[in-house]
Short mmCIF file of C-alpha atoms in Angstrom, two decimals:
data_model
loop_
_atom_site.label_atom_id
_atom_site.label_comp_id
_atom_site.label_asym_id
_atom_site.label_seq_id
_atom_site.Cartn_x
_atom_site.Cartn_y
_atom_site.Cartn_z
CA UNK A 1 70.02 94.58 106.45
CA UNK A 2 67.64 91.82 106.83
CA UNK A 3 68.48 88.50 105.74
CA UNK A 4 65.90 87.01 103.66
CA UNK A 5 64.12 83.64 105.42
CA UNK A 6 65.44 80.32 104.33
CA UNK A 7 63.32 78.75 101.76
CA UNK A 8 63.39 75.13 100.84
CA UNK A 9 61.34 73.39 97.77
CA UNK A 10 60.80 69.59 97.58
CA UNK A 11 63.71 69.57 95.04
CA UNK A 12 66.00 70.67 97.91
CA UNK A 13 66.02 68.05 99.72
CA UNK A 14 68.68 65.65 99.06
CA UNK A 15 68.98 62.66 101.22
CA UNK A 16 71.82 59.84 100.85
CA UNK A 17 70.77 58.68 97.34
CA UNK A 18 71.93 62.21 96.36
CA UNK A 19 75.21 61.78 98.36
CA UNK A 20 75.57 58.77 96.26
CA UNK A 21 75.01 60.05 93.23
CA UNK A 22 78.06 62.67 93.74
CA UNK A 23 80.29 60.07 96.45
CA UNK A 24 80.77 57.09 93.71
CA UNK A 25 82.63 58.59 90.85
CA UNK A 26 84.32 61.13 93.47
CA UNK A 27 85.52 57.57 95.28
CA UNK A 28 86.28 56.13 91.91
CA UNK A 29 88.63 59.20 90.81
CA UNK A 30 90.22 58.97 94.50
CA UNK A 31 91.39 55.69 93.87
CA UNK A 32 92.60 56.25 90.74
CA UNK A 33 94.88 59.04 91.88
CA UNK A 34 95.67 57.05 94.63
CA UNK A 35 95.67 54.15 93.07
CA UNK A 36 98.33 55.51 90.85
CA UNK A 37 100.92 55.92 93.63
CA UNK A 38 100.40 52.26 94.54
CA UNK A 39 100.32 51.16 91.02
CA UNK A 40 104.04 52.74 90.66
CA UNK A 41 104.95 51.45 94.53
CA UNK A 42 104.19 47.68 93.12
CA UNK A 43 106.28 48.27 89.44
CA UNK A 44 109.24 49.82 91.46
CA UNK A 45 108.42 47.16 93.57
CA UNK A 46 110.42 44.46 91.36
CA UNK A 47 113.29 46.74 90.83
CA UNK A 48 113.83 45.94 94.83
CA UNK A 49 114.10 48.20 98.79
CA UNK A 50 116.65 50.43 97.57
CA UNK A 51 114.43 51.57 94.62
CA UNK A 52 111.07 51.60 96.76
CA UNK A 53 112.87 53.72 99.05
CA UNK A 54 114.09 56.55 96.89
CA UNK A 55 110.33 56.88 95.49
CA UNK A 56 109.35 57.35 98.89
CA UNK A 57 111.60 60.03 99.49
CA UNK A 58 111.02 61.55 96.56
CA UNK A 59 107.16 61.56 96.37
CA UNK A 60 107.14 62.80 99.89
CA UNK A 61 109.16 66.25 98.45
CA UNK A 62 107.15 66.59 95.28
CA UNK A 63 104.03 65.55 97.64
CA UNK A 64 104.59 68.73 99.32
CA UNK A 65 103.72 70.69 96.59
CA UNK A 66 100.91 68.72 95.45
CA UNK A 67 99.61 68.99 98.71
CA UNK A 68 99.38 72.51 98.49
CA UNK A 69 97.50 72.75 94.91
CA UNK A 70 95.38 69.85 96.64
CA UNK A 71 94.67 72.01 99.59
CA UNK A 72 93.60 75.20 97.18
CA UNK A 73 91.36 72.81 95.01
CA UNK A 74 89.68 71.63 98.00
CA UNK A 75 88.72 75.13 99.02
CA UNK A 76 87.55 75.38 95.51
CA UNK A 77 85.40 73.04 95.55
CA UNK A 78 83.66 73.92 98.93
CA UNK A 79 83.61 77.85 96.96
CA UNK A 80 82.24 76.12 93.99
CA UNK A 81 79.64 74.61 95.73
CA UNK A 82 78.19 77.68 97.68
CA UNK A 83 78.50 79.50 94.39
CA UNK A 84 76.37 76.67 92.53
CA UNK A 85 73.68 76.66 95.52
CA UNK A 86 73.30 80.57 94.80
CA UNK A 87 72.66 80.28 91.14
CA UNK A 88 74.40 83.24 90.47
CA UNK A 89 76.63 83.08 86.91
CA UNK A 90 79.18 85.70 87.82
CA UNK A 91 80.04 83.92 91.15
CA UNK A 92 80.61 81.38 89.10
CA UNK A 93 83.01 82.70 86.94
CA UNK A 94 84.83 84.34 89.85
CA UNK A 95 85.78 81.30 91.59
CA UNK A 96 86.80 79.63 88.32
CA UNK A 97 88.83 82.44 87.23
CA UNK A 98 90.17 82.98 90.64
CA UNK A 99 90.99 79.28 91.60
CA UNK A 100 92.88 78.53 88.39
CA UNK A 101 95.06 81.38 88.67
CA UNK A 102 96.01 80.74 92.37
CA UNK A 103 96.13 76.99 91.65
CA UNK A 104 98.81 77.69 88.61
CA UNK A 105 100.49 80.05 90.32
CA UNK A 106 101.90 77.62 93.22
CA UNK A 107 102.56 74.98 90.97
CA UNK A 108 105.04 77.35 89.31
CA UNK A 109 106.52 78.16 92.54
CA UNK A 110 106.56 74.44 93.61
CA UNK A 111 108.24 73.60 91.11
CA UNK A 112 110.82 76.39 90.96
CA UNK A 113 111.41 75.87 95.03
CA UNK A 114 112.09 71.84 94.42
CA UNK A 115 115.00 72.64 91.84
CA UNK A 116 116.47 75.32 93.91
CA UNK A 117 116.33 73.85 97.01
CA UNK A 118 115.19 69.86 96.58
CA UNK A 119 118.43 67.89 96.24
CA UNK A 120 120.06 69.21 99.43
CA UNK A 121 116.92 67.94 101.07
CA UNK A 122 117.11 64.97 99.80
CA UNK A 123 121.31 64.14 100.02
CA UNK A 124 120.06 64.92 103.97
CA UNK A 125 117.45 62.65 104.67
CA UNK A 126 118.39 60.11 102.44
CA UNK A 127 119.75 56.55 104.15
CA UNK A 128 122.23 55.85 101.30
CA UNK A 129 124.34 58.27 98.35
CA UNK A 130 122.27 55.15 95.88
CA UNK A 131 118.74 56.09 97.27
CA UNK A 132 119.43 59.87 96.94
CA UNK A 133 120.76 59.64 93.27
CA UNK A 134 117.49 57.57 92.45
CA UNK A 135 115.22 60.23 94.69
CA UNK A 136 116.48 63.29 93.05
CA UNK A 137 115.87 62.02 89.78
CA UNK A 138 112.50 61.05 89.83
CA UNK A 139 111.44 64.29 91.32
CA UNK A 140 112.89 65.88 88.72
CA UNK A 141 110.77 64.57 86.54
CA UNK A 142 108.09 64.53 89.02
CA UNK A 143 107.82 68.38 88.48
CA UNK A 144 106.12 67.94 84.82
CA UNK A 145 103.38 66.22 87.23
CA UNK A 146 103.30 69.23 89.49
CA UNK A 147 102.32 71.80 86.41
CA UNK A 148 99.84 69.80 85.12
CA UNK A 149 98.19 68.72 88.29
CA UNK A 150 97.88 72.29 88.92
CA UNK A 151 95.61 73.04 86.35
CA UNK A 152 93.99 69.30 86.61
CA UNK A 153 93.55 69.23 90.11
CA UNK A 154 91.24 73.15 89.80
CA UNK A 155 88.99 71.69 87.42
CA UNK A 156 88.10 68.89 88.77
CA UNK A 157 87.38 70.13 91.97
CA UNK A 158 85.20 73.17 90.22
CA UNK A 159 83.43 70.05 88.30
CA UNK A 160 82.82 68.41 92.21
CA UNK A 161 81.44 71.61 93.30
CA UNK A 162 79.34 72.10 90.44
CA UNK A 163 77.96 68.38 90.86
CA UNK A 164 79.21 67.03 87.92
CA UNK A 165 81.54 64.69 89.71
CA UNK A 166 81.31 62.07 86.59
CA UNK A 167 83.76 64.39 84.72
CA UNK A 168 86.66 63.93 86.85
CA UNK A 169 85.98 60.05 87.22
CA UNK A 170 86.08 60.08 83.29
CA UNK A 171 89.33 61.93 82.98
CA UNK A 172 90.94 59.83 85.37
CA UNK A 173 89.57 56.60 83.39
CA UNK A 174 91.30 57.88 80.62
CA UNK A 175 94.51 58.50 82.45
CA UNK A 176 95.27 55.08 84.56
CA UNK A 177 95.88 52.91 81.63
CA UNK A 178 97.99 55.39 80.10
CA UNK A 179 100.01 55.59 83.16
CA UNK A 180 100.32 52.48 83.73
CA UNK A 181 100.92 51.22 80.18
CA UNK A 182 103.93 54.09 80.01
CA UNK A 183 105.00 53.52 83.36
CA UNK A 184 105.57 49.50 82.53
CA UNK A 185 107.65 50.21 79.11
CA UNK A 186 109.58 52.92 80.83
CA UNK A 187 110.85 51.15 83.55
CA UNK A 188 111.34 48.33 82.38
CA UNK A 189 112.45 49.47 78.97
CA UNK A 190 110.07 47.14 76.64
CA UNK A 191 109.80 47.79 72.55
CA UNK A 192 113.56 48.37 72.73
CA UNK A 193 113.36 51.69 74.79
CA UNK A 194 115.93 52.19 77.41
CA UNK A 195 115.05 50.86 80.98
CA UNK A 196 114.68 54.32 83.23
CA UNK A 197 113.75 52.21 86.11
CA UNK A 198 112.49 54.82 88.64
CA UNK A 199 112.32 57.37 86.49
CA UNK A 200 109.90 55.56 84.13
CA UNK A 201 107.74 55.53 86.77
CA UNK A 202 107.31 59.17 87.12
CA UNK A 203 107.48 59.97 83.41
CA UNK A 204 104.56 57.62 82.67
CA UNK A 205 102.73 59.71 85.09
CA UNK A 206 103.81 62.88 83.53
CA UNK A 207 102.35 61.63 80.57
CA UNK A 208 98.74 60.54 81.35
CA UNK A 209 98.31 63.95 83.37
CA UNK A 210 98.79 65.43 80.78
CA UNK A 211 96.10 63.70 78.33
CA UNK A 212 93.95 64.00 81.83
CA UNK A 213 94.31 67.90 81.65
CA UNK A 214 93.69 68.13 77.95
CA UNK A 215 90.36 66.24 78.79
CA UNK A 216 89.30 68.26 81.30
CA UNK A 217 90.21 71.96 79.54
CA UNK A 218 87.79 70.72 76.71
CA UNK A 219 84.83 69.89 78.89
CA UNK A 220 85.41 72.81 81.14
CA UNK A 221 84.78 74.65 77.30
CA UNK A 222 82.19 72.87 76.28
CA UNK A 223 79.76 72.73 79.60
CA UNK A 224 80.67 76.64 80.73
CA UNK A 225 82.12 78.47 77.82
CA UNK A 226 79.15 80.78 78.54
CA UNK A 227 80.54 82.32 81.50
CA UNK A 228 83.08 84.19 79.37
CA UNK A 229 80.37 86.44 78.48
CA UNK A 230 79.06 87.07 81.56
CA UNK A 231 79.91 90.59 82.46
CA UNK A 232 81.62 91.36 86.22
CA UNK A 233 82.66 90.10 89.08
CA UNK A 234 82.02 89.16 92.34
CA UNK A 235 83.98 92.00 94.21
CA UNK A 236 83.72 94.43 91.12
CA UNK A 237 86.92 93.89 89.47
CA UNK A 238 89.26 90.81 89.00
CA UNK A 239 91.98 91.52 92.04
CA UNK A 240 90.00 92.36 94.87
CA UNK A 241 87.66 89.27 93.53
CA UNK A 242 91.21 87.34 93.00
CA UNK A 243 92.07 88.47 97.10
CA UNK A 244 88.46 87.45 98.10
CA UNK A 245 88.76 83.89 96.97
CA UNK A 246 92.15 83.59 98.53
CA UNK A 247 90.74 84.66 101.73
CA UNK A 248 88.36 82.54 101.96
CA UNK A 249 90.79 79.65 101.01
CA UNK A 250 93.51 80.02 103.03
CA UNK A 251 92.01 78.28 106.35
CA UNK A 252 91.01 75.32 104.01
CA UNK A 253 94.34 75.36 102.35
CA UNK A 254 95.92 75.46 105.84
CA UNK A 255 94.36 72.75 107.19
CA UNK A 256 95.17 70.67 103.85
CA UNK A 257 98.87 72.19 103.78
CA UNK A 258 99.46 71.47 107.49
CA UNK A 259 98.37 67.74 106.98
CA UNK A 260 100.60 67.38 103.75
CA UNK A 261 103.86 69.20 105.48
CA UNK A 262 103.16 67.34 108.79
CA UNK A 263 102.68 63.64 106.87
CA UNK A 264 105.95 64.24 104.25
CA UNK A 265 108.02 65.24 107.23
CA UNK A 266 106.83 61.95 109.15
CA UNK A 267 107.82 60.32 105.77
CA UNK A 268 111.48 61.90 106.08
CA UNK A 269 111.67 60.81 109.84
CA UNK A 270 110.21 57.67 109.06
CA UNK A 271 113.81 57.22 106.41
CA UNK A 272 115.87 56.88 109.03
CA UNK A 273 114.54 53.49 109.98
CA UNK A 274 115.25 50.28 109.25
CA UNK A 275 115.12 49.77 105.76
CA UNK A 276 112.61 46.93 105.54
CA UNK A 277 110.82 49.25 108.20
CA UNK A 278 110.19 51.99 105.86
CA UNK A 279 109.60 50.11 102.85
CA UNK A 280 106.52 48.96 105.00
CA UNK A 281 105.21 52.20 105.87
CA UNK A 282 106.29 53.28 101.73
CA UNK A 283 103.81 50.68 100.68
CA UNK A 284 101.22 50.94 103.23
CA UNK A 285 101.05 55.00 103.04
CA UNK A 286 99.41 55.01 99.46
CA UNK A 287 97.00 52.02 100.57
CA UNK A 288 95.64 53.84 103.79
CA UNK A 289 95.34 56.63 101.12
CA UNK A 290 93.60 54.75 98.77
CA UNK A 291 90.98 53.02 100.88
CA UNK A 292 90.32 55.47 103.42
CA UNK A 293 89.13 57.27 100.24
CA UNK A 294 85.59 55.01 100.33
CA UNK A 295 84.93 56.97 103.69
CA UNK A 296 86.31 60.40 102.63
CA UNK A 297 84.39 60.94 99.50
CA UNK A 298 81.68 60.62 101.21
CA UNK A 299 82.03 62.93 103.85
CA UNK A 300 83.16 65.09 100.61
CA UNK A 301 80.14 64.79 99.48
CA UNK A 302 78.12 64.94 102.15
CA UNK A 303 80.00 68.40 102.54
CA UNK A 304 79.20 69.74 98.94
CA UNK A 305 75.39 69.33 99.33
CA UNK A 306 75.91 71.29 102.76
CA UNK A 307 77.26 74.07 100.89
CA UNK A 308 74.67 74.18 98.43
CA UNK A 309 71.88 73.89 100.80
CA UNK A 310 73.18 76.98 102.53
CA UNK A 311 73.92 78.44 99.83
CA UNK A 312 70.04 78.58 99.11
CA UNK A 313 69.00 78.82 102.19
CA UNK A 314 68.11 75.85 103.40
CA UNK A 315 65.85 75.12 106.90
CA UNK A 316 67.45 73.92 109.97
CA UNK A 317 65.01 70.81 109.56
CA UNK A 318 66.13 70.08 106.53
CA UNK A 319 69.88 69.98 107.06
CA UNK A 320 69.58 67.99 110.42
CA UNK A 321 67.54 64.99 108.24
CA UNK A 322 70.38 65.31 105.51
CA UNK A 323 73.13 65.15 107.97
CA UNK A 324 71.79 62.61 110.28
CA UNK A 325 71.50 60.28 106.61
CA UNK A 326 74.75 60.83 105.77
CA UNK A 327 76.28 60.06 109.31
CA UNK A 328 74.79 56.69 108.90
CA UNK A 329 76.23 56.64 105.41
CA UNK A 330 79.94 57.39 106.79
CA UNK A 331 79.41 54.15 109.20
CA UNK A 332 78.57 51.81 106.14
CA UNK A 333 81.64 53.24 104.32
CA UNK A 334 84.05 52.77 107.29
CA UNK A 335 82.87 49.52 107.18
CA UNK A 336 84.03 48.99 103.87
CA UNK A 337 87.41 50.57 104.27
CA UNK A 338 87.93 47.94 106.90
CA UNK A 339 87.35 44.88 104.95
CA UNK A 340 89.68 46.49 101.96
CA UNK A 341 92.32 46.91 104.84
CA UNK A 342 91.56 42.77 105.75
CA UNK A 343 91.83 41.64 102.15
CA UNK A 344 94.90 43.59 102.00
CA UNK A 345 97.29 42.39 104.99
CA UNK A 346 95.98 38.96 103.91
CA UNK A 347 97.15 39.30 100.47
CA UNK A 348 100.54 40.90 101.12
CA UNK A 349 102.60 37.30 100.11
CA UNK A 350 100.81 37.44 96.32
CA UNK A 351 100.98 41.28 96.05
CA UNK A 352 104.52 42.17 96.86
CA UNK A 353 106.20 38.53 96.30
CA UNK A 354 109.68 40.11 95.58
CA UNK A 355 110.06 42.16 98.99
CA UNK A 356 111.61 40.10 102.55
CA UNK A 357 109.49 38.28 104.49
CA UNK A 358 110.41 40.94 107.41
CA UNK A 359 108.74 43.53 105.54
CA UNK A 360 105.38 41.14 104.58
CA UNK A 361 105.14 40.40 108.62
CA UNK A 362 105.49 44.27 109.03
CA UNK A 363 102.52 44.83 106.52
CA UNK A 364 100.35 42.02 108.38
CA UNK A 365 100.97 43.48 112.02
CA UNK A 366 99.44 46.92 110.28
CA UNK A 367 95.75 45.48 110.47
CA UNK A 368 94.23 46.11 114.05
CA UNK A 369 95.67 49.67 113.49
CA UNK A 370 93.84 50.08 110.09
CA UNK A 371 91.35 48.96 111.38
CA UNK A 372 90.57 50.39 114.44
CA UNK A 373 91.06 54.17 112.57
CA UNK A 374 88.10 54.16 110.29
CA UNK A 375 85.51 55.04 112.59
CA UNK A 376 86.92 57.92 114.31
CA UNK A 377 88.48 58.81 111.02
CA UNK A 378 85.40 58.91 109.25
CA UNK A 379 82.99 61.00 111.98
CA UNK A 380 85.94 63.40 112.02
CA UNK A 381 85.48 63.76 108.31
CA UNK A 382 81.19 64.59 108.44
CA UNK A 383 82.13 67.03 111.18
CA UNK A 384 85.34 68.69 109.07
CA UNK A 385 83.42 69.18 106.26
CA UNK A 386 80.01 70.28 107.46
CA UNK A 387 81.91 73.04 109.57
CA UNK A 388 84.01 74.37 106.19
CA UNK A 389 80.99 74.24 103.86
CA UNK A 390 79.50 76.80 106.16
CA UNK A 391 82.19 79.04 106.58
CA UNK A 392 84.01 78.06 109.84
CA UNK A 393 87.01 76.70 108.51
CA UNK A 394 89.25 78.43 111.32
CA UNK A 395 88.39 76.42 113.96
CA UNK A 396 88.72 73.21 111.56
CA UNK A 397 92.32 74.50 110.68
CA UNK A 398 93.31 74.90 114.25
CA UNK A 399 91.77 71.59 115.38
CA UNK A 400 93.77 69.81 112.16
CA UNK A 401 97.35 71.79 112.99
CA UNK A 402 97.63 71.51 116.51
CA UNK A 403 97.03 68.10 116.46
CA UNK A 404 99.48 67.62 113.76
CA UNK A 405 102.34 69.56 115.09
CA UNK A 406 101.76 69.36 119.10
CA UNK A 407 101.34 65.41 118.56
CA UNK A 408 102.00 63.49 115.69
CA UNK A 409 105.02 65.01 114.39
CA UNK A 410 106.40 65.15 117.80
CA UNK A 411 105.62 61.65 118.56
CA UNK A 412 106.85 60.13 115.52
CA UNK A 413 110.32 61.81 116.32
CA UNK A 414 110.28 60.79 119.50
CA UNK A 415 109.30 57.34 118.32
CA UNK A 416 111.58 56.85 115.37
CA UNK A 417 114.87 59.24 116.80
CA UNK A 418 114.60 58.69 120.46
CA UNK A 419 112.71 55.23 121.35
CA UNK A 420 113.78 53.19 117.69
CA UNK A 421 110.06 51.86 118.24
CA UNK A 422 109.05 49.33 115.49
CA UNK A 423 106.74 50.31 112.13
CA UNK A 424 103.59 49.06 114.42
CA UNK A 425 103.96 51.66 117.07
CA UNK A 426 104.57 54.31 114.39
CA UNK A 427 101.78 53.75 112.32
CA UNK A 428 99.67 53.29 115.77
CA UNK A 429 100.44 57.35 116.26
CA UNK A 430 97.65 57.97 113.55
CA UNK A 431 94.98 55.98 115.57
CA UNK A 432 95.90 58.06 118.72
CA UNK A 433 95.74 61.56 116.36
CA UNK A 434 92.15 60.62 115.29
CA UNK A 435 91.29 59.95 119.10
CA UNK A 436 92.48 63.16 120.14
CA UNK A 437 90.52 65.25 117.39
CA UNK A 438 87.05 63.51 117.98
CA UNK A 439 86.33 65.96 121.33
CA UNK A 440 86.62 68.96 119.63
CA UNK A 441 84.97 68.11 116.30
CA UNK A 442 81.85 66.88 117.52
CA UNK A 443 81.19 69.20 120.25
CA UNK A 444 81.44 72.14 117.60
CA UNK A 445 79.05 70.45 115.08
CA UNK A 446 76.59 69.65 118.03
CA UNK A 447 76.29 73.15 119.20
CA UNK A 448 74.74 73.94 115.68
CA UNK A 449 75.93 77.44 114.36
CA UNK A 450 76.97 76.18 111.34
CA UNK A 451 73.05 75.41 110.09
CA UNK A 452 72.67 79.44 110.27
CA UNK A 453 75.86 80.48 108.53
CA UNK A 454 75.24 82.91 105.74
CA UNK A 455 77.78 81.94 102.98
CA UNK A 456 76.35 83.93 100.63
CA UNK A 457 78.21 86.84 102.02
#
């Protein structure tokens, strides 16, 4: 059959001021869910190492999972996208119906897999019988996170690929206060409730996810409710559509699952160092998270506009000038993800004043490492998610997962088990894994395929 020419109206031409409409309150809602994880790292701070260690632990096993619903949603939201650019309502309602039910459907088995299966992990990686005890029961209450994120995490990826990114930034601007309001009484035990300690610090998570979800299940009603009359779908009937979308969002999830698995079991290598060592790379994990976020949205959203450009059809011309604006964009922001990194090693002695002055020094020698990551980091990014928002997301998940598990898992093992390197040398592995990816990356976006993909098939 013959494909029908691309067409492309003055109103489809988005340039960086559109990237920045969608990047800023995707970057906002970033660093709040980020920001959460270093919010709880500096109230379990107080309670000392031993404590700071078993969240560690434990967030890297309950990270697994969200990982995975992180790695579906982000598939979503590149489906959502190419499904918004089309214009057609019962795509729509496929990949909503479709995502949510995969989405909820690992959570469950997250969830059910980290009871049966999560304390033996956790008695064998832990460094002390204290720091297990403490592990295992924050995950456990960790898991109420899990079920809600599941549904959270669907939506407000479906609200990213529709370009209503302010919804999600709104949700999670109702949720950080709650969480860390709840997460401050609970551990500490204020207004004469008991002091949970650790496990205040998940429950007062538990809590604002929820309100989150609630918030984002009545907007989802309110903005699409319409779609439940829309008759259909995509592949005919709801399973083979239901197979379809999985298809599709397995190499994304891949990719995303392979960089979740490969950092958590870093994490549980990285427990069998020094403890002042690990607390370092504990606290400095969520913070690379958090401001490398600045760059990543961006790219995000740099991605999203891809989709829906070929989604309509965009010309060549036209997504060359968009993607040569946005590369310049991804500069600025790696920019500003270095300065964040500088303010932060220079603060470490107000932020963290109850940790050893071993583990401050650790934090400061971090820097040039930090630093020296953002730019390959961030032109890895454009070229990852150009190439998945048109439709070659193999070749992204096998550049992503041999890296991952032909280098830096090896390496860290062989760092950490074998060598007994420092924290600097191990956290230096991530510069070298970002060095190593920039070959293949760029020479598959500059050979140009991707402009004539046809994801409307």
């Amino acid at each position: 059959m013959k494909k029908t020419p691309r067409q492309t109206t003055p109103s489809q031409n988005p340039g960086t001021r559109q990237i920045f409409d969608l990047a800023w309150p995707m970057t906002f809602k970033a660093v709040f869910l980020h920001g959460t994880i270093v919010i709880d790292g500096w109230l379990v701070s107080s309670l000392g190492e031993i404590s700071l260690a078993a969240m560690g632990l434990a967030a890297a096993l309950g990270g697994i999972v969200l990982g995975v619903i992180f790695a579906f949603s982000h598939a979503m939201q590149i489906r959502t996208a190419q499904a918004s650019g089309t214009g057609d309502p019962v795509y729509m309602k496929s990949v909503l119906a479709s995502g949510l039910t995969i989405s909820f459907a690992i959570g469950a088995a997250g969830v059910c897999a980290i009871f049966a299966f999560g304390e033996a992990l956790i008695l064998l990686f832990a460094p002390s019988a204290d720091v297990a005890s403490q592990a295992w029961n924050y995950v456990t209450v960790f898991s109420l996170v899990i079920i809600f994120e599941s549904v959270g995490q669907c939506l407000s990826s479906y609200f990213n690929g529709c370009g209503r990114t302010r919804v999600p930034l709104y949700g999670y601007c109702l949720s950080v206060p709650i969480n860390i309001g709840a997460s401050v009484v609970l551990i500490h035990g204020l207004y004469g409730l008991p002091a949970l300690g650790v496990i205040g610090a998940a429950l007062g998570s538990a809590i604002a996810v929820a309100v989150q979800v609630i918030f984002f299940v009545v907007r989802a009603w309110q903005i699409d409710r319409h779609l439940r009359q829309v008759a259909g779908w995509r592949q005919g009937k709801f399973m083979p559509t239901l197979k379809r979308h999985a298809f599709f969002s397995l190499p994304i999830a891949a990719t995303f699952v392979s960089a979740t698995l490969s950092l958590h079991v870093c994490t549980l290598i990285y427990a069998r160092m020094s403890l002042t060592d690990f607390a370092a790379l504990t606290l400095i994990a969520p913070w690379n998270m958090v401001a490398g976020q600045i760059a990543m949205q961006w790219t995000q959203a740099a991605g999203i506009i891809v989709a829906q450009l070929l989604g309509r059809r965009a010309s060549e011309s036209v997504l060359d000038r968009f993607l040569s604006g946005a590369w310049r964009g991804a500069f600025i922001a790696a920019g500003v993800v270095s300065a964040v990194f500088v303010a932060m090693c220079l603060s470490v002695d107000l932020l963290y004043t109850d940790l050893t002055t071993e583990t401050h020094n650790t934090l400061f020698w971090f820097l040039p490492i930090l630093v020296l990551s953002t730019i390959p980091r961030s032109t890895n990014a454009i070229c990852g998610n150009t190439l998945r928002a048109s439709g070659d997301t193999i070749y992204v998940m096998h550049v992503f997962v041999w890296s991952q598990w032909l280098f830096r898992v090896p390496a860290t093992a062989i760092a950490v088990l074998v060598l007994g390197l420092p924290a600097f040398w191990v956290l230096s592995i991530m510069l070298m894994e970002e060095l190593l990816k920039f070959w293949p990356f760029h020479r598959r976006l500059w050979q140009g395929n991707w402009k004539r993909a046809d994801v409307t098939d």
